[in-house]
Coordinates of C-alpha atoms in Angstrom, one line a residue:
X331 CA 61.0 183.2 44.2
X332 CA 63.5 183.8 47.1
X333 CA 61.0 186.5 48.5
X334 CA 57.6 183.6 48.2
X335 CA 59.8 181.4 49.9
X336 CA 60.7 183.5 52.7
X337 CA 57.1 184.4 53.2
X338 CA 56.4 180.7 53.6
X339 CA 58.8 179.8 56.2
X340 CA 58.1 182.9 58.7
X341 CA 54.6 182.2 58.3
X342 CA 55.0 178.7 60.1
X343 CA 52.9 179.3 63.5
X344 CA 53.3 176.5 65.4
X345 CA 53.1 172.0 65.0
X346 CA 50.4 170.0 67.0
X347 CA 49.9 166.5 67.5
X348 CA 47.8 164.7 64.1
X349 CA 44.9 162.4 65.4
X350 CA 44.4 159.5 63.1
X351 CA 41.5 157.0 64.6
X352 CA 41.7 157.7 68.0
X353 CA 45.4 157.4 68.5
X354 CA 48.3 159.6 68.2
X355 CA 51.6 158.5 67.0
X356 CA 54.6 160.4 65.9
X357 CA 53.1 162.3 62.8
X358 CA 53.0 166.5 63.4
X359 CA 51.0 168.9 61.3
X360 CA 52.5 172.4 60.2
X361 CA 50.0 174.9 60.6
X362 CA 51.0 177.9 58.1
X363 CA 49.1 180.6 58.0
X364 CA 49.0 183.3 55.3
X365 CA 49.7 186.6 54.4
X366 CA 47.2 187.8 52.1
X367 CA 44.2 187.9 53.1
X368 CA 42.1 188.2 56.3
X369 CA 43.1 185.5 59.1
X370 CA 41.0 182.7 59.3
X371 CA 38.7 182.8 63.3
X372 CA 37.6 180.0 65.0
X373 CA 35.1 181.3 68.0
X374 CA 33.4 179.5 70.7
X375 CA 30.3 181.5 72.0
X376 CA 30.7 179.3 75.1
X377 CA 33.5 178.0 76.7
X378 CA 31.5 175.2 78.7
X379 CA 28.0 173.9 78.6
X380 CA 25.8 171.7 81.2
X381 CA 23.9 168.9 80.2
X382 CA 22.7 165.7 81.6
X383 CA 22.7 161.6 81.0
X384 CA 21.0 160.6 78.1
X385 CA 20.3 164.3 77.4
X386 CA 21.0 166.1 74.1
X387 CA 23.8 169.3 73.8
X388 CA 24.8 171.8 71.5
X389 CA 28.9 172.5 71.4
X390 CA 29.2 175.8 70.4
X391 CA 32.2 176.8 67.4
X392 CA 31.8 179.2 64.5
X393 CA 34.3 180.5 62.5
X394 CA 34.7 183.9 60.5
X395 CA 37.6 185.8 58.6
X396 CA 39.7 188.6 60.7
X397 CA 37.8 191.5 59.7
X398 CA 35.2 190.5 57.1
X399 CA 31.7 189.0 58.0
X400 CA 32.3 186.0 55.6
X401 CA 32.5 182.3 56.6
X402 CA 35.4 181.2 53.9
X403 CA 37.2 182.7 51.2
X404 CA 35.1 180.4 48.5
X405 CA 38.9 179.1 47.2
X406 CA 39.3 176.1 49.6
X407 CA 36.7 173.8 51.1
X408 CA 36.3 174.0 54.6
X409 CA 37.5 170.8 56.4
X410 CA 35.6 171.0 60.1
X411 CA 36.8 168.5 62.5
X412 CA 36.2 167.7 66.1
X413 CA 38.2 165.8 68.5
X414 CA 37.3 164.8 72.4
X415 CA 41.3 166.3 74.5
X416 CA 42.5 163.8 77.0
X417 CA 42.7 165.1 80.8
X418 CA 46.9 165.7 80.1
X419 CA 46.2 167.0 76.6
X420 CA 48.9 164.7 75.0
X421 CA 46.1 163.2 73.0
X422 CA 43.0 163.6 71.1
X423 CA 40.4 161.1 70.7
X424 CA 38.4 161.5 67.0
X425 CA 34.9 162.6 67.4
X426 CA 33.5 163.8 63.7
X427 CA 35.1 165.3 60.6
X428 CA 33.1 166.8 58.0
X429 CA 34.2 168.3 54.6
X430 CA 32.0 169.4 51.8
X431 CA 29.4 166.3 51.9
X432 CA 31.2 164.0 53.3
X433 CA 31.0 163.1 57.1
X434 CA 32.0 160.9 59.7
X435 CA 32.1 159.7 63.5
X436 CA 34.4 158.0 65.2
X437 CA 33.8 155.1 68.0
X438 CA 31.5 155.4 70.2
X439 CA 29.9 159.0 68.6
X440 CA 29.0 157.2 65.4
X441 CA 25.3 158.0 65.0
X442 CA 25.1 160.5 68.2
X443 CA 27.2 163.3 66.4
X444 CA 26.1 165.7 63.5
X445 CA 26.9 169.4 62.6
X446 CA 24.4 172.0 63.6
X447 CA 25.1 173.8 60.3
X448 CA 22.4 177.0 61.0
X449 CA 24.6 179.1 58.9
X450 CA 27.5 178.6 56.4
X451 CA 29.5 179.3 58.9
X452 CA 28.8 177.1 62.1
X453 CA 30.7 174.3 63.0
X454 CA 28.6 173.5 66.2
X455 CA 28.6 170.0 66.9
X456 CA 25.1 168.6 68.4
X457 CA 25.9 164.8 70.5
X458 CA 22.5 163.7 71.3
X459 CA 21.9 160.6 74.0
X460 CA 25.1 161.6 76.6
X461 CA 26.9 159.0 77.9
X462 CA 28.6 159.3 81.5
X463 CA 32.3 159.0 78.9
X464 CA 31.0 162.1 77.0
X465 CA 32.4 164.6 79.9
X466 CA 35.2 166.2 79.3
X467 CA 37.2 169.2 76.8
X468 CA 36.5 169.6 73.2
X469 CA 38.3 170.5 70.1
X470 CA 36.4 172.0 67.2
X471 CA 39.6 172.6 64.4
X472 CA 38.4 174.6 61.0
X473 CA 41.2 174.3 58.2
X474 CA 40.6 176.2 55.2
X475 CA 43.8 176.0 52.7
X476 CA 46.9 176.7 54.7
X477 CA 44.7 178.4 57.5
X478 CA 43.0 176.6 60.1
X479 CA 42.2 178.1 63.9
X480 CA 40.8 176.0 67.0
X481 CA 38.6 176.6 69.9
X482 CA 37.6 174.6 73.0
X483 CA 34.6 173.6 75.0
X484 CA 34.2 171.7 77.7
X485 CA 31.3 169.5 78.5
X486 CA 30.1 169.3 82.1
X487 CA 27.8 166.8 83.4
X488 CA 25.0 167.4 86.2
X489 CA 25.9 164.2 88.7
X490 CA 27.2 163.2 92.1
X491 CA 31.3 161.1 92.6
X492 CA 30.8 158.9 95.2
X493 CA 33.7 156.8 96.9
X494 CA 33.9 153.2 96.5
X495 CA 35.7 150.1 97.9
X496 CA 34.4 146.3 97.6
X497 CA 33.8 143.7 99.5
X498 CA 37.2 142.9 100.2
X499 CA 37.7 146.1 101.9
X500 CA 39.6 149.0 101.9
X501 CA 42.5 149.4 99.4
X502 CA 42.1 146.6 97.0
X503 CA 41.4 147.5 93.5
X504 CA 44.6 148.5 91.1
X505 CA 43.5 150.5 88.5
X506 CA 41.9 148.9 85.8
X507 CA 40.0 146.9 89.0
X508 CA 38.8 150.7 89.8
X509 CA 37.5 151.4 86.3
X510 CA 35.5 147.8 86.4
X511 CA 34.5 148.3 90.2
X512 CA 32.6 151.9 88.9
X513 CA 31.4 150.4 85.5
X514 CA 29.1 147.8 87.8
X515 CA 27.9 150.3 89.8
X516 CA 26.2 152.4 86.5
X517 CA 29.1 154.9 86.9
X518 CA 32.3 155.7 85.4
X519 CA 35.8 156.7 87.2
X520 CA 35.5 160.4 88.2
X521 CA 37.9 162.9 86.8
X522 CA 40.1 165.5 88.9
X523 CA 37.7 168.0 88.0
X524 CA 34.6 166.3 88.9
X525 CA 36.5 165.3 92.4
X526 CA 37.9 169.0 92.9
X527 CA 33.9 170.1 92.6
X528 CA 32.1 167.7 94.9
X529 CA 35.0 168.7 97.2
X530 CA 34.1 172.0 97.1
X531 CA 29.9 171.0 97.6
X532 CA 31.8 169.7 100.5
X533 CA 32.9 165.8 100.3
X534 CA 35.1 164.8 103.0
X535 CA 36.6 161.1 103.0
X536 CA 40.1 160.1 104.4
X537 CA 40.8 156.9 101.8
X538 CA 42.3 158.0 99.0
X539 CA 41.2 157.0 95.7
X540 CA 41.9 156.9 92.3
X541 CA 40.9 159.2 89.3
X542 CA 40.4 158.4 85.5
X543 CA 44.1 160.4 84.9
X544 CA 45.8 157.2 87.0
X545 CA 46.8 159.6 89.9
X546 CA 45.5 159.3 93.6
X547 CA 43.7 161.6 95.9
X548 CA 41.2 162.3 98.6
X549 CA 39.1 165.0 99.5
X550 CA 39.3 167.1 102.8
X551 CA 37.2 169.2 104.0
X552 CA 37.7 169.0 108.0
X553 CA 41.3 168.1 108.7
X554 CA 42.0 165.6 111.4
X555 CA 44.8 163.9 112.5
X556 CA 44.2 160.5 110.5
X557 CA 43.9 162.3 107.4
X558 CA 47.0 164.2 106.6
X559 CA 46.9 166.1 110.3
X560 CA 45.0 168.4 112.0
X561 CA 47.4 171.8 111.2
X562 CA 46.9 171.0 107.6
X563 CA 44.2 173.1 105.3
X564 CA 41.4 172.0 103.5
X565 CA 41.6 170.5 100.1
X566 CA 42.4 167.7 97.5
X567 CA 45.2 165.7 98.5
X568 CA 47.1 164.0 96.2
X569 CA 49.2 161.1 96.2
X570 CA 50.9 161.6 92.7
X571 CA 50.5 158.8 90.2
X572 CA 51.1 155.0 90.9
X573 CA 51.7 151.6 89.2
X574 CA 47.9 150.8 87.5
X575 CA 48.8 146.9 87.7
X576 CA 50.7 146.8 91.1
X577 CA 49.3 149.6 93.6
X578 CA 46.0 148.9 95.3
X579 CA 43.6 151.7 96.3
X580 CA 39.7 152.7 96.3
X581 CA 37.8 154.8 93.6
X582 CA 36.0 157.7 93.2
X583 CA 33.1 157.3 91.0
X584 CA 30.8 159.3 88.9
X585 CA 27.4 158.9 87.7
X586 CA 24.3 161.1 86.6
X587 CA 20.9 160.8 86.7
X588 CA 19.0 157.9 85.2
X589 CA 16.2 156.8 83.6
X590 CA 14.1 154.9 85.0
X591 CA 12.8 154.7 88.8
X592 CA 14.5 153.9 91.8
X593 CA 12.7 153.2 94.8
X594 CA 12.5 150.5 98.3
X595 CA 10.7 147.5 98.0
X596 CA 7.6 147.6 100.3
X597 CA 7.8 143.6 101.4
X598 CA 5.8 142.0 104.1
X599 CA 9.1 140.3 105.4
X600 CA 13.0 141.6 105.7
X601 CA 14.9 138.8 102.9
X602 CA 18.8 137.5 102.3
X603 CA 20.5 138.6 99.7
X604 CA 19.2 136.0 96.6
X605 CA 15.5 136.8 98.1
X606 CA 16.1 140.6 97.9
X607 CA 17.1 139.9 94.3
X608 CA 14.4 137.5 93.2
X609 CA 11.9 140.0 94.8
X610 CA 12.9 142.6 92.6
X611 CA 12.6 140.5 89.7
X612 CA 9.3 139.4 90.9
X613 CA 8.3 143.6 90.5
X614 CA 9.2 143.4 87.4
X615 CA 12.6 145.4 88.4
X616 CA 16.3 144.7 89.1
X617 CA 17.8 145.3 92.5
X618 CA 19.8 148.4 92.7
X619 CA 23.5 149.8 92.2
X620 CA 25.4 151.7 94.2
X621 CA 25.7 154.4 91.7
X622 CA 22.0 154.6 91.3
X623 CA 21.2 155.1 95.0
X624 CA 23.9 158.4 94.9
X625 CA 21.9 159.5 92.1
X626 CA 18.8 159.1 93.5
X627 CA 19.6 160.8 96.9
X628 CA 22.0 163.8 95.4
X629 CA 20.2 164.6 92.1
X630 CA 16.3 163.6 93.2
X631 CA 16.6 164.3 96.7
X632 CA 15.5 160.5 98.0
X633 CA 15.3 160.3 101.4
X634 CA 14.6 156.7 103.5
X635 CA 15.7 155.2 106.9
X636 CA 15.4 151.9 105.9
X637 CA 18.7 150.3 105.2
X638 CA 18.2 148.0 102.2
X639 CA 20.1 145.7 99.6
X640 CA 22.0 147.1 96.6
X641 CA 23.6 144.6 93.6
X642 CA 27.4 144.8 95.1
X643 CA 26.1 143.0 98.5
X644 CA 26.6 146.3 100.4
X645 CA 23.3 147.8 102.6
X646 CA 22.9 151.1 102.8
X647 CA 20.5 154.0 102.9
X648 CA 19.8 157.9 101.4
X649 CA 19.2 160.2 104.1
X650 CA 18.9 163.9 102.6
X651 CA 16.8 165.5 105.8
X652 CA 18.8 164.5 108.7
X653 CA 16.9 163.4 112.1
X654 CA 17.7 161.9 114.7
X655 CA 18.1 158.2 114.2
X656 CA 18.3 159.2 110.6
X657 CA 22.0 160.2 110.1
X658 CA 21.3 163.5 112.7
X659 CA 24.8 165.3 111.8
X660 CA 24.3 165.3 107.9
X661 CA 22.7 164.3 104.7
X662 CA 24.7 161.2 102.9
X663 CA 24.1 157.7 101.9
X664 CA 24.6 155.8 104.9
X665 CA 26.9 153.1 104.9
X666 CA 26.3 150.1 107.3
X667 CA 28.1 147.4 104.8
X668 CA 28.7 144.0 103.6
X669 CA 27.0 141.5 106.0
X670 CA 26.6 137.7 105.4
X671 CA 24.1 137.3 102.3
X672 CA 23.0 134.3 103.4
X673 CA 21.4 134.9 106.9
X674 CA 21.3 138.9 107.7
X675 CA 18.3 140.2 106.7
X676 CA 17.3 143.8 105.3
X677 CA 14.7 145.5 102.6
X678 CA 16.3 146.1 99.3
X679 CA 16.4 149.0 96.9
X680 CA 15.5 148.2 93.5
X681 CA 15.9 150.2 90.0
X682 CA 12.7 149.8 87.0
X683 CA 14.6 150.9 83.8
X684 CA 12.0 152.9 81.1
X685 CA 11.8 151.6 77.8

């Protein structure tokens, strides 16, 4: 008895956070492993996959036994559960669970989420229609008994961050101001990841922003003076992590592509604001976001000189061949701003959702 016992308490590998309904709290789960038998394998064929807005993707997790060829030992059910990791890792967000034939999704996943299940043992998890929120790291956890392993995959998404500041101008928005601000413009707050990338495609803008993670950054890619000094390298700075109610910055953004059609109105006369608006309605169309115009220009390559209306009040333009008179030095959406919406007058850039 003394000996069982012993074997029991070395075999204690290590305690992890328990997710219960998207929320962690102070519960711990004691992963034992043990000793007879081959060791339970959780394997993911890919450690990250690509996939696109309103796309469908395959996570890749199967699980075997140290050794053997089998999927489980045929003593315990095998419990299969995946969870969406947080960008700190504290906590896990529920995504599915499945055991035997019962099954379940969690928030928004419920009825996007199913196991792939093309052999006993693959524990693949398919999310069909992606969401902008899908990015990020999964979990796929296999417990079987007292065993259980885990592997993780992250999910990347094809798409453009863009910075963004109101109407009121530069540094106004506290956090949860930020998450709104990129919500209305068909986008979502960009991740340190997503940042860290389009810095590397070669972003460059000297207001700092903030990230879904509640720090601050900015990305440089030609130092100047202004922007942390001339002497200074390249890179991502950072500005560590502020009060979300009190401090008062811009946003990065990220969006994907879309789908529906985005193009300029052709009208016979430049409009306001309201008319801009009520002309896209008239095309059977809305008038476009901010996000959608990035999207359009990084992802489809849109190119126009016309500056034109967009929903926030803001008139811009997608250049992606530069020319002269045409944004000569590089390929960006031009900015030219937030003019009177009741007397300047522009085009407009509107956005035709498919059904």
């Amino acid at each position: 008895m003394r000996s069982l016992l012993f074997l029991v308490l070395i075999s204690i590998c290590w305690a992890e956070p328990h997710s219960d309904n998207s929320s962690l709290e102070h519960e711990r789960i004691i992963h034992i492993q043990e000793e007879n038998g081959p060791r339970l394998l959780v394997v993911a064929e890919q450690t990250k996959v690509f996939t696109h807005r309103g796309g469908n993707v395959t996570l890749p997790c199967k699980f075997y036994h140290e050794h053997t060829s089998t999927a489980g030992s045929g003593t315990h059910k095998i419990r299969v559960k995946w969870t969406k990791l947080t960008s700190d890792y504290l906590k896990e967000v529920d995504v599915f669970v499945a055991m035997g034939h019962h099954r379940k999704s969690y928030g928004n996943y419920q009825g996007r989420v199913f196991l792939k299940e093309s052999s006993e043992n693959d524990a693949s998890l398919i999310i069909t229609d992606i969401m902008l929120e899908d990015y990020g790291r999964y979990k796929c956890e296999v417990i079987e008994g007292l065993e259980d392993d885990t592997a993780v995959v992250a999910l990347d998404l094809e798409g453009v961050v863009f910075p963004y500041s109101p109407r009121l101008g530069r540094y106004n928005l506290n956090f949860h101001e930020a998450q709104q601000a990129c919500r209305g413009q068909d986008a979502v707050i960009a991740t340190f990841d997503q940042l860290y990338e389009a810095w590397r495609a070669g972003l460059d803008w000297c207001n700092a922003g903030w990230l879904s993670d509640g720090s601050v950054q900015y990305p440089i890619t030609k130092p100047r003076e202004p922007c942390g000094g001339r002497n200074t390298v390249p890179g991502v700075r950072n500005y560590g992590f502020w009060d979300k109610d009190k401090s008062r910055y811009d946003v990065f953004c990220f969006t994907s592509n879309f789908n529906g059609r985005f193009y300029y109105l052709i009208h016979p006369t430049k409009l306001t604001y309201d008319e801009a608006v009520q002309a896209c309605l008239k095309d059977g169309a809305q008038i476009a976001k901010v996000g959608q115009i990035f999207a359009a220009w990084k992802l489809l390559g849109y190119d126009r000189c016309d500056a034109g209306w967009l929903a926030d009040g803001s008139v811009r333009y997608p250049i992606s061949r530069p020319r002269k008179r045409c944004s000569p030095n590089e390929a960006a959406v031009r900015f030219v701003g937030f003019p009177d919406k009741k007397h300047k007058l522009y085009g407009v850039y509107c956005f035709r959702a498919y059904n």
